[in-house]
Short mmCIF file of C-alpha atoms and ligand atoms in Angstrom, two decimals:
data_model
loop_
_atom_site.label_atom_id
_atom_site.label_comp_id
_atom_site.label_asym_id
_atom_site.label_seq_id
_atom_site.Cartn_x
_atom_site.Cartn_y
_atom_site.Cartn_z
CA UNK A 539 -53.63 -2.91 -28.44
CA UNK A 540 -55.85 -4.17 -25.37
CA UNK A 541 -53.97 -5.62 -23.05
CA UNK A 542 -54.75 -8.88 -21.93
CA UNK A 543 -57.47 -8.98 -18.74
CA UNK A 544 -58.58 -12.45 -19.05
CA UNK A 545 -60.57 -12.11 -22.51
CA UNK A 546 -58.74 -12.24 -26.00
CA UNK A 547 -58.84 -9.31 -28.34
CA UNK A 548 -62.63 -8.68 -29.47
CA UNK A 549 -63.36 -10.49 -32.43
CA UNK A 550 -65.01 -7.51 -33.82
CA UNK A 551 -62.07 -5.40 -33.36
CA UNK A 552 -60.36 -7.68 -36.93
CA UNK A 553 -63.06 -8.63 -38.10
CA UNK A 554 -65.79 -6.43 -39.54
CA UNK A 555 -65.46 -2.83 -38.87
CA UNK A 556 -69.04 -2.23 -40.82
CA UNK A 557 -70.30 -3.04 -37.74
CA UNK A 558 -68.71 -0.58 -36.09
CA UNK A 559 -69.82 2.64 -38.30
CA UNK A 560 -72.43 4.91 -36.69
CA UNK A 561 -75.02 6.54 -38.57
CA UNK A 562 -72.93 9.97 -39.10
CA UNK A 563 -69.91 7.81 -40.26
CA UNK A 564 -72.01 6.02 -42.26
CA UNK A 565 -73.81 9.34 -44.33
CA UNK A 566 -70.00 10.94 -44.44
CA UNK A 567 -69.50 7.50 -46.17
CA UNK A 568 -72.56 7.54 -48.58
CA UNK A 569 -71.41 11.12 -50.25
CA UNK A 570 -67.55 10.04 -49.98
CA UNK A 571 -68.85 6.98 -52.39
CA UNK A 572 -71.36 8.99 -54.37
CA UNK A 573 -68.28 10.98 -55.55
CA UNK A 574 -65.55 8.61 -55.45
CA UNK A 575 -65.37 7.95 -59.22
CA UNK A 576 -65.53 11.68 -59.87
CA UNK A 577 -62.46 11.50 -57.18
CA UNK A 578 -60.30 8.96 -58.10
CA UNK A 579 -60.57 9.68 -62.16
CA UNK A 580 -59.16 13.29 -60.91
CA UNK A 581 -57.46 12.91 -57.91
CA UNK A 582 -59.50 15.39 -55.71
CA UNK A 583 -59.75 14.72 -52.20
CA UNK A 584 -62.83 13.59 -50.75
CA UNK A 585 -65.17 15.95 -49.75
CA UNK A 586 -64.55 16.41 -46.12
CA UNK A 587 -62.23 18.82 -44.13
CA UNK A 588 -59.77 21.48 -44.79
CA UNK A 589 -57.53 21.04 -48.53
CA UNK A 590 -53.88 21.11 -47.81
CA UNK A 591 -52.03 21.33 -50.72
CA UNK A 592 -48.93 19.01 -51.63
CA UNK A 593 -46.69 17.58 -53.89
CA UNK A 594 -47.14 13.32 -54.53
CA UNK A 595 -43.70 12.18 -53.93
CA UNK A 596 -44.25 9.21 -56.61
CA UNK A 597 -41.05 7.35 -55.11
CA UNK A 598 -43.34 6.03 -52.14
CA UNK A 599 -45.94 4.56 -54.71
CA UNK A 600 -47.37 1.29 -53.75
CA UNK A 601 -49.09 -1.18 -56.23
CA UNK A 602 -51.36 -1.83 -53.10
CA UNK A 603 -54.79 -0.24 -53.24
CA UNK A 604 -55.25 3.07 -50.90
CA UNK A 605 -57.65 2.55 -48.12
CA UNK A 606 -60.66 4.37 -47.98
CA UNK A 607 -60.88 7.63 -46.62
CA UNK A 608 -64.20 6.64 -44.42
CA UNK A 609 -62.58 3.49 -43.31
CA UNK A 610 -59.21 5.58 -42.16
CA UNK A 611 -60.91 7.92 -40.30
CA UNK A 612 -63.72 5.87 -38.67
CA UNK A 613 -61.59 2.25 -37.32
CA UNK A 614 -59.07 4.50 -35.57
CA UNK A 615 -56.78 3.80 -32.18
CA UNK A 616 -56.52 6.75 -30.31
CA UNK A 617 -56.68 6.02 -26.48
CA UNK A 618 -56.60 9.70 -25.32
CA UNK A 619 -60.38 9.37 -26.68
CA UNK A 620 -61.05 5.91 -25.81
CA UNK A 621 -60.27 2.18 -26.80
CA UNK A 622 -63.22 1.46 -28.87
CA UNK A 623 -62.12 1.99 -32.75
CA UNK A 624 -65.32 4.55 -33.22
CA UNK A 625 -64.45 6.70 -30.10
CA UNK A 626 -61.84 9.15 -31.92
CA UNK A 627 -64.06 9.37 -34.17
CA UNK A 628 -67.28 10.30 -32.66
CA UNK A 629 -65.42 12.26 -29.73
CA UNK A 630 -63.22 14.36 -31.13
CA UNK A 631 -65.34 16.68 -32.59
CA UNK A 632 -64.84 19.08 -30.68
CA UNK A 633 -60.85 18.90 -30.08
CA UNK A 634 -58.71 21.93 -31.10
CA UNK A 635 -55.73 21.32 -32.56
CA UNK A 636 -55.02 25.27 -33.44
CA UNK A 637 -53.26 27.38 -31.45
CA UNK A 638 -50.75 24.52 -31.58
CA UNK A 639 -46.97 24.79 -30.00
CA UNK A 640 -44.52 22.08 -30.04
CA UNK A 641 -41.43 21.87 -27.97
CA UNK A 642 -38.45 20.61 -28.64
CA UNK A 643 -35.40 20.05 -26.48
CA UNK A 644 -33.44 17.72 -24.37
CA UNK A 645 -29.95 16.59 -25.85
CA UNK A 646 -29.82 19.70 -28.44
CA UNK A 647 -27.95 22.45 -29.65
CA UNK A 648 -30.94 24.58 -30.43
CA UNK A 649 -33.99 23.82 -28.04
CA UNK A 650 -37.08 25.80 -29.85
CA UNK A 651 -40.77 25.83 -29.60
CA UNK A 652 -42.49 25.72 -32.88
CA UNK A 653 -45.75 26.77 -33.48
CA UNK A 654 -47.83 24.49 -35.85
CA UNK A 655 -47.37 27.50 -38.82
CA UNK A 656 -43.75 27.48 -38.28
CA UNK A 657 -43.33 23.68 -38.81
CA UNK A 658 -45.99 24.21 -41.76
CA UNK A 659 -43.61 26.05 -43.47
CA UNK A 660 -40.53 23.85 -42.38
CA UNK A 661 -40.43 21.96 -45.41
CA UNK A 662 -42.18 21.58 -48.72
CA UNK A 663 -44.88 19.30 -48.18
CA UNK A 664 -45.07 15.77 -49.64
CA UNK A 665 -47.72 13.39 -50.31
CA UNK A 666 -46.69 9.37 -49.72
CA UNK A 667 -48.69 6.70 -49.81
CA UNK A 668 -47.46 4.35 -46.66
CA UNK A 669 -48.52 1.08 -45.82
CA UNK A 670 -49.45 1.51 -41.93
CA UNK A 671 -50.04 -2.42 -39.80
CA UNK A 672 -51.27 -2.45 -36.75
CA UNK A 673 -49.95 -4.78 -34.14
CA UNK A 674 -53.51 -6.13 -33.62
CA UNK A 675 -52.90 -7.87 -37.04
CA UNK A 676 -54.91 -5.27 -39.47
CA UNK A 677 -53.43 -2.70 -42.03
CA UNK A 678 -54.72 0.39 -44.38
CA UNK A 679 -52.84 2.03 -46.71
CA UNK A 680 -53.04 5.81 -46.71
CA UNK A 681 -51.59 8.42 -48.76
CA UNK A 682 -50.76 11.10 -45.92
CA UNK A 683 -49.10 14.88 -46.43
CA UNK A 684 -45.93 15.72 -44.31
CA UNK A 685 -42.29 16.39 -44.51
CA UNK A 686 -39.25 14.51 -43.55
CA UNK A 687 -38.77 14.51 -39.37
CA UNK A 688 -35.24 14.78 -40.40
CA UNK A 689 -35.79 18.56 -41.56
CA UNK A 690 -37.19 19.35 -38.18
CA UNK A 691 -33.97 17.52 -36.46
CA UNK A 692 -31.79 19.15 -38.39
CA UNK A 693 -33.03 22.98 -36.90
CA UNK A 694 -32.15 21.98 -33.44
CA UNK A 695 -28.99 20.46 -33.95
CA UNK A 696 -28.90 17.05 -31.95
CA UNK A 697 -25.40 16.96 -29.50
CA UNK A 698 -23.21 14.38 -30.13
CA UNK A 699 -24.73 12.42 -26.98
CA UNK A 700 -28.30 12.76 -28.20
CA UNK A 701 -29.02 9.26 -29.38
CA UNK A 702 -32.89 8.80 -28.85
CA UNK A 703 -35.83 11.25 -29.57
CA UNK A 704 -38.89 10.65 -27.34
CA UNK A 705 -42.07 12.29 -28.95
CA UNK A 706 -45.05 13.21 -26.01
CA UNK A 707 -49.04 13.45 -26.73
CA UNK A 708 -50.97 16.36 -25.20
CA UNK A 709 -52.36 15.62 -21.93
CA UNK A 710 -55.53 17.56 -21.41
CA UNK A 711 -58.01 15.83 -19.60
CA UNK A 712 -60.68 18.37 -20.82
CA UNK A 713 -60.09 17.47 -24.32
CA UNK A 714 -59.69 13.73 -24.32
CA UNK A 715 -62.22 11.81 -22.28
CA UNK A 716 -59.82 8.90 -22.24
CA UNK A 717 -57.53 10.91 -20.29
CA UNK A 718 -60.24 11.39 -17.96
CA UNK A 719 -60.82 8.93 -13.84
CA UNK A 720 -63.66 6.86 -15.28
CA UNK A 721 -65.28 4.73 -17.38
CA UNK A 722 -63.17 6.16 -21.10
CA UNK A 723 -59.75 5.18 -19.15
CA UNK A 724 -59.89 1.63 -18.87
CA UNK A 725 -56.71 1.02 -21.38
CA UNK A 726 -54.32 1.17 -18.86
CA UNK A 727 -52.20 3.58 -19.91
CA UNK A 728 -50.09 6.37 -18.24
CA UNK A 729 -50.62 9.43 -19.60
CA UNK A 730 -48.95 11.66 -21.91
CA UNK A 731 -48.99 9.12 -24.39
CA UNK A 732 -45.36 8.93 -24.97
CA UNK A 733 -43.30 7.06 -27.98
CA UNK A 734 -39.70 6.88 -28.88
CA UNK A 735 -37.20 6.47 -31.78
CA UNK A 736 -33.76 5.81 -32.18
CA UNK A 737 -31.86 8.67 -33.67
CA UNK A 738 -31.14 6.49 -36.93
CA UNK A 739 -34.32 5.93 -37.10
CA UNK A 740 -35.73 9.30 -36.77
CA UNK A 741 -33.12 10.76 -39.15
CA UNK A 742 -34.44 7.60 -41.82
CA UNK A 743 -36.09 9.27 -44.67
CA UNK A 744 -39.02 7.37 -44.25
CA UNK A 745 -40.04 8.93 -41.18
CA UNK A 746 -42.53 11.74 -41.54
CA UNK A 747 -43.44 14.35 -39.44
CA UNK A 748 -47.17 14.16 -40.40
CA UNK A 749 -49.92 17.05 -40.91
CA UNK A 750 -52.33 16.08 -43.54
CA UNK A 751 -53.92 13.10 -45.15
CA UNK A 752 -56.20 12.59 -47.93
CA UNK A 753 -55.55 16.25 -49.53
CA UNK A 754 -56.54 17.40 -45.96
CA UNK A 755 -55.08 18.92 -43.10
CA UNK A 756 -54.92 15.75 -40.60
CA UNK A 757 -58.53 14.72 -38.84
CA UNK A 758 -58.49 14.90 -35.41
CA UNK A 759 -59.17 11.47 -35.14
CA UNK A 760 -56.39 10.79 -36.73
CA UNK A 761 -54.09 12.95 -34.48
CA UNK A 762 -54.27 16.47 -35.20
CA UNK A 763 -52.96 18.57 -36.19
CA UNK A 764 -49.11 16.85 -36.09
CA UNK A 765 -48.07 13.13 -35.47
CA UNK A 766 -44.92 11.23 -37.15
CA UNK A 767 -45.37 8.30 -39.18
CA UNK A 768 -42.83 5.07 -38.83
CA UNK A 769 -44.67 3.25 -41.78
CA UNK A 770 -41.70 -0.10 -40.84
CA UNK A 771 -43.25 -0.25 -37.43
CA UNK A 772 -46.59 -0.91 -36.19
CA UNK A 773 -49.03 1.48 -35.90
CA UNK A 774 -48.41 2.38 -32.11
CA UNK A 775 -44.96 3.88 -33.09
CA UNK A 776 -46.46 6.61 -34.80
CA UNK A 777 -47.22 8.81 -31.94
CA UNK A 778 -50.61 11.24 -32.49
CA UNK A 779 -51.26 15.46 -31.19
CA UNK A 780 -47.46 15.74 -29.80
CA UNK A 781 -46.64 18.41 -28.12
CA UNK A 782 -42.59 17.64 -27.01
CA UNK A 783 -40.54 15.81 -29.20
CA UNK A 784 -37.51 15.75 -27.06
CA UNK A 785 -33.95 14.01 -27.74
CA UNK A 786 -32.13 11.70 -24.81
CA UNK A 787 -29.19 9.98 -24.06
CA UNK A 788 -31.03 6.73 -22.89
CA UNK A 789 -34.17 4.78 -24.20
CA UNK A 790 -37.01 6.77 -23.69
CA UNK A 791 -40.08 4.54 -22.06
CA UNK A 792 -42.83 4.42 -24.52
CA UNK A 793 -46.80 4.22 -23.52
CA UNK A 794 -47.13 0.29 -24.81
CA UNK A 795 -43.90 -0.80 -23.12
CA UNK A 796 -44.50 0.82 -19.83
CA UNK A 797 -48.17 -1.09 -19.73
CA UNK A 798 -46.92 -4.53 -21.12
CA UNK A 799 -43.65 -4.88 -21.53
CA UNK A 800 -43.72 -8.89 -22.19
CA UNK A 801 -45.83 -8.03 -25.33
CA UNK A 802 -44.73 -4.34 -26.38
CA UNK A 803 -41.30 -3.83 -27.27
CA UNK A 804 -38.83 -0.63 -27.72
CA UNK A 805 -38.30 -1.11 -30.94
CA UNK A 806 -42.15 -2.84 -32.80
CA UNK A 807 -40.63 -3.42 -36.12
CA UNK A 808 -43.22 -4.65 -38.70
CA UNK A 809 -41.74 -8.79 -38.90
CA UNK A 810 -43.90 -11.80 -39.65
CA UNK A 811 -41.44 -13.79 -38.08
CA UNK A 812 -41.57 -12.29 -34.41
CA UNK A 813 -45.29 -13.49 -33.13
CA UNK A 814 -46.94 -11.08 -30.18
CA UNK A 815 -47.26 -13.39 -27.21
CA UNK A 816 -51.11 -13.64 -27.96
CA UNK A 817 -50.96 -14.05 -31.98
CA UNK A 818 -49.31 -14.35 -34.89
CA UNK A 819 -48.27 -11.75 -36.62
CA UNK A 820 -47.07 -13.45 -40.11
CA UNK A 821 -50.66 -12.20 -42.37
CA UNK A 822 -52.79 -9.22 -41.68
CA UNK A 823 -56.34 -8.68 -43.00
CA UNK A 824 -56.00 -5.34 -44.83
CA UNK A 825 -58.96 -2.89 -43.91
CA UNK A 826 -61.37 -3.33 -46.82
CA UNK A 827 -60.41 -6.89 -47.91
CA UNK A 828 -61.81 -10.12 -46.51
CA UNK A 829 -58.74 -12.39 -47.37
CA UNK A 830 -56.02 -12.50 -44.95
CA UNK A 831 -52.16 -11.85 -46.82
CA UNK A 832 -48.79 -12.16 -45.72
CA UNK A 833 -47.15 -9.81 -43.70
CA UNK A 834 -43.92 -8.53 -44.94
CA UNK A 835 -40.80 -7.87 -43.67
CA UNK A 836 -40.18 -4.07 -42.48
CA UNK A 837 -43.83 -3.98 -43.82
CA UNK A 838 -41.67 -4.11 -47.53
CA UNK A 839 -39.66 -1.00 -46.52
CA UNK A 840 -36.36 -2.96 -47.12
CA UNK A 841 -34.43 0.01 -47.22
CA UNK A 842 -34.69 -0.07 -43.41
CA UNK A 843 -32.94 -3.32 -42.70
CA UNK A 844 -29.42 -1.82 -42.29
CA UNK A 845 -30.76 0.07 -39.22
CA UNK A 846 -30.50 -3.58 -37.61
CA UNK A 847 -28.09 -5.67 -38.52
CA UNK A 848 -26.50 -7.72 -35.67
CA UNK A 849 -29.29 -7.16 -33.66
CA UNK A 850 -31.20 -10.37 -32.67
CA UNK A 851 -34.68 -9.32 -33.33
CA UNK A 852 -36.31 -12.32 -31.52
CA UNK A 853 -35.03 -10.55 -28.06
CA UNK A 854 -35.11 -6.85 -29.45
CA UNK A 855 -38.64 -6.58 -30.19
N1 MTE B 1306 -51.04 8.08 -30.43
C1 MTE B 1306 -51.66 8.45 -29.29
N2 MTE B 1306 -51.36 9.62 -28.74
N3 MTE B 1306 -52.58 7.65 -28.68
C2 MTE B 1306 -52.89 6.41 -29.19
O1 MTE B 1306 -53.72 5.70 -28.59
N4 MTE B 1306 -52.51 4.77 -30.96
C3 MTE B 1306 -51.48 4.23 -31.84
C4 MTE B 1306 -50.95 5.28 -32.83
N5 MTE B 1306 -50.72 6.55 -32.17
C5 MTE B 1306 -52.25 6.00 -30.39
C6 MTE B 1306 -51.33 6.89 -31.00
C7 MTE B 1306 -51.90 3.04 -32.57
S1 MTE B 1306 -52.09 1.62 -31.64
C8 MTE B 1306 -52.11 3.03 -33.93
S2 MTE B 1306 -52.43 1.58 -34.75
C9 MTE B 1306 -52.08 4.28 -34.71
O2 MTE B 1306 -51.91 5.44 -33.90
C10 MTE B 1306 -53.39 4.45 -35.46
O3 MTE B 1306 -53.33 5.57 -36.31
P1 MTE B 1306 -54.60 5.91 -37.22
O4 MTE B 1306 -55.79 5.97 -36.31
O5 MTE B 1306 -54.31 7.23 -37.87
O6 MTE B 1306 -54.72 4.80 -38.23
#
């Protein structure tokens, strides 16, 4: 997600994240693969964080082998704690993500602020295992824990001019060095950290209002302790920590777009077909593997393709 400043994208950024693994990471790692057999032959979370129980919703089953949990938790983009992939990692120890509220309002019926246990208890909580690409041309696959946004849409009862929902990050400088004057914010973006969805899109049932991952309540690197999940669109879309999730008549501006608009679009659907200005974007090297494969189309969610037709995707990127 850099933005160009004279020098490409590092190397080292799709190329071996190994290298990027600290010593802590790299112990959490060593017991994760001491019990991983153990793990996989009975489906028990690794041993790490807080369980969170939830029901595998088989329907989202890939063929695709699930990334590992050290690799998903360690090669992380979360600017709010800086633009190296270890930052969120090794800085966000120390982030709390309970008491929680989020608010919700704009273009609704029912404006209401949530606290985290009332959207816990929302909906019955799923597992699905979601292929996630990045736009920087890598991918994981990760079985995360969450419900349906829809559910949460449906409480507040969109108005009939509500036709966007705009979803905001925390600002708190205190929390996130990247957030802080200095050194940490050099990726040139405006803070809160703000994403947006058509309201198709959010209503799709493959958008998830996200808490968990792994059989775990969500890691803060990975944006505790609430983020959605847009697994058609690259990774960027799928906005971390929110605190407003807020529905509009217009196009809300989103983070990416506002800092390069030539290269980050409104909409970031997943398409081999549509390079970034910089790359290609037809094969991705899946975290884990060495061997580069073909991107897909909607990232395979097919289902979505309806959302778009007659839309020229070449100029609505
Ligand atoms: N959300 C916030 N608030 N800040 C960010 O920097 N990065 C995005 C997205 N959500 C980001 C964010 C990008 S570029 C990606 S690829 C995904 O989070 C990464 O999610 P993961 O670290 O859980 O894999």
């Amino acid at each position: 997600m850099l933005i160009k400043r004279g020098g490409d994208i590092r190397s080292g950024e799709i190329t071996d994240q190994a290298l990027y693994l600290n010593r802590r990471a790299f112990m959490v790692g060593a017991a994760a693969l001491a019990f991983a057999p153990i793990m996989a032959a009975a489906g028990v979370p690794p041993p790490a964080g807080q369980p969170l129980a939830a029901t595998r919703n088989k329907s989202f089953d890939l063929p695709d082998a699930m990334t590992k949990f050290q690799d998903a938790t360690t090669y992380n983009n979360f600017y709010e704690f800086g633009v190296n992939k270890e930052d969120p990692s090794q800085l966000s120890g120390s982030f709390k993500p309970r008491p929680w509220k989020v608010q919700v309002d704009g273009l609704v019926q029912k404006p209401k602020t949530f606290d985290l246990d009332d959207v816990l208890k929302m909906a019955p909580l799923e597992e699905r295992v979601y292929r996630m690409r990045c736009v920087e041309g890598w991918s994981m696959v990760i079985p995360w824990i969450g419900f349906p946004l829809s559910d949460l849409i449906k409480r507040v009862e969109p108005t009939g001019s509500a036709k966007y929902v705009e979803f905001s990050t925390l600002v708190d400088p205190a929390q996130f060095p990247g957030q802080k004057k200095g050194i940490f914010n050099f990726g040139g973006l405006d803070w809160p950290y703000t994403e947006g969805l058509r309201l198709d899109e959010a209503l799709h049932p493959l958008t998830l209002m996200t808490v968990g991952m792994y059989g775990q309540v969500l890691p803060n690197q990975n944006g505790a302790p609430m983020r959605v999940v847009v697994p058609w669109k690259y990774g960027f879309k799928s906005a971390k920590s929110i605190v407003r999730i807020r529905f509009t008549a217009d196009e809300p501006k989103t983070a990416w777009n506002k800092a390069a608009p030539q290269e980050y679009g409104f909409y970031s659907n997943v398409n081999p077909k549509v390079d970034h200005p910089r790359w290609s974007q037809a094969t991705e090297r899946r975290i884990g593997e060495f061997r580069r494969r073909e991107t897909l189309m909607w990232n395979g969610y097919d289902q979505v393709a309806s959302l778009y037709t007659g839309m020229d995707l070449k100029k609505q990127y």
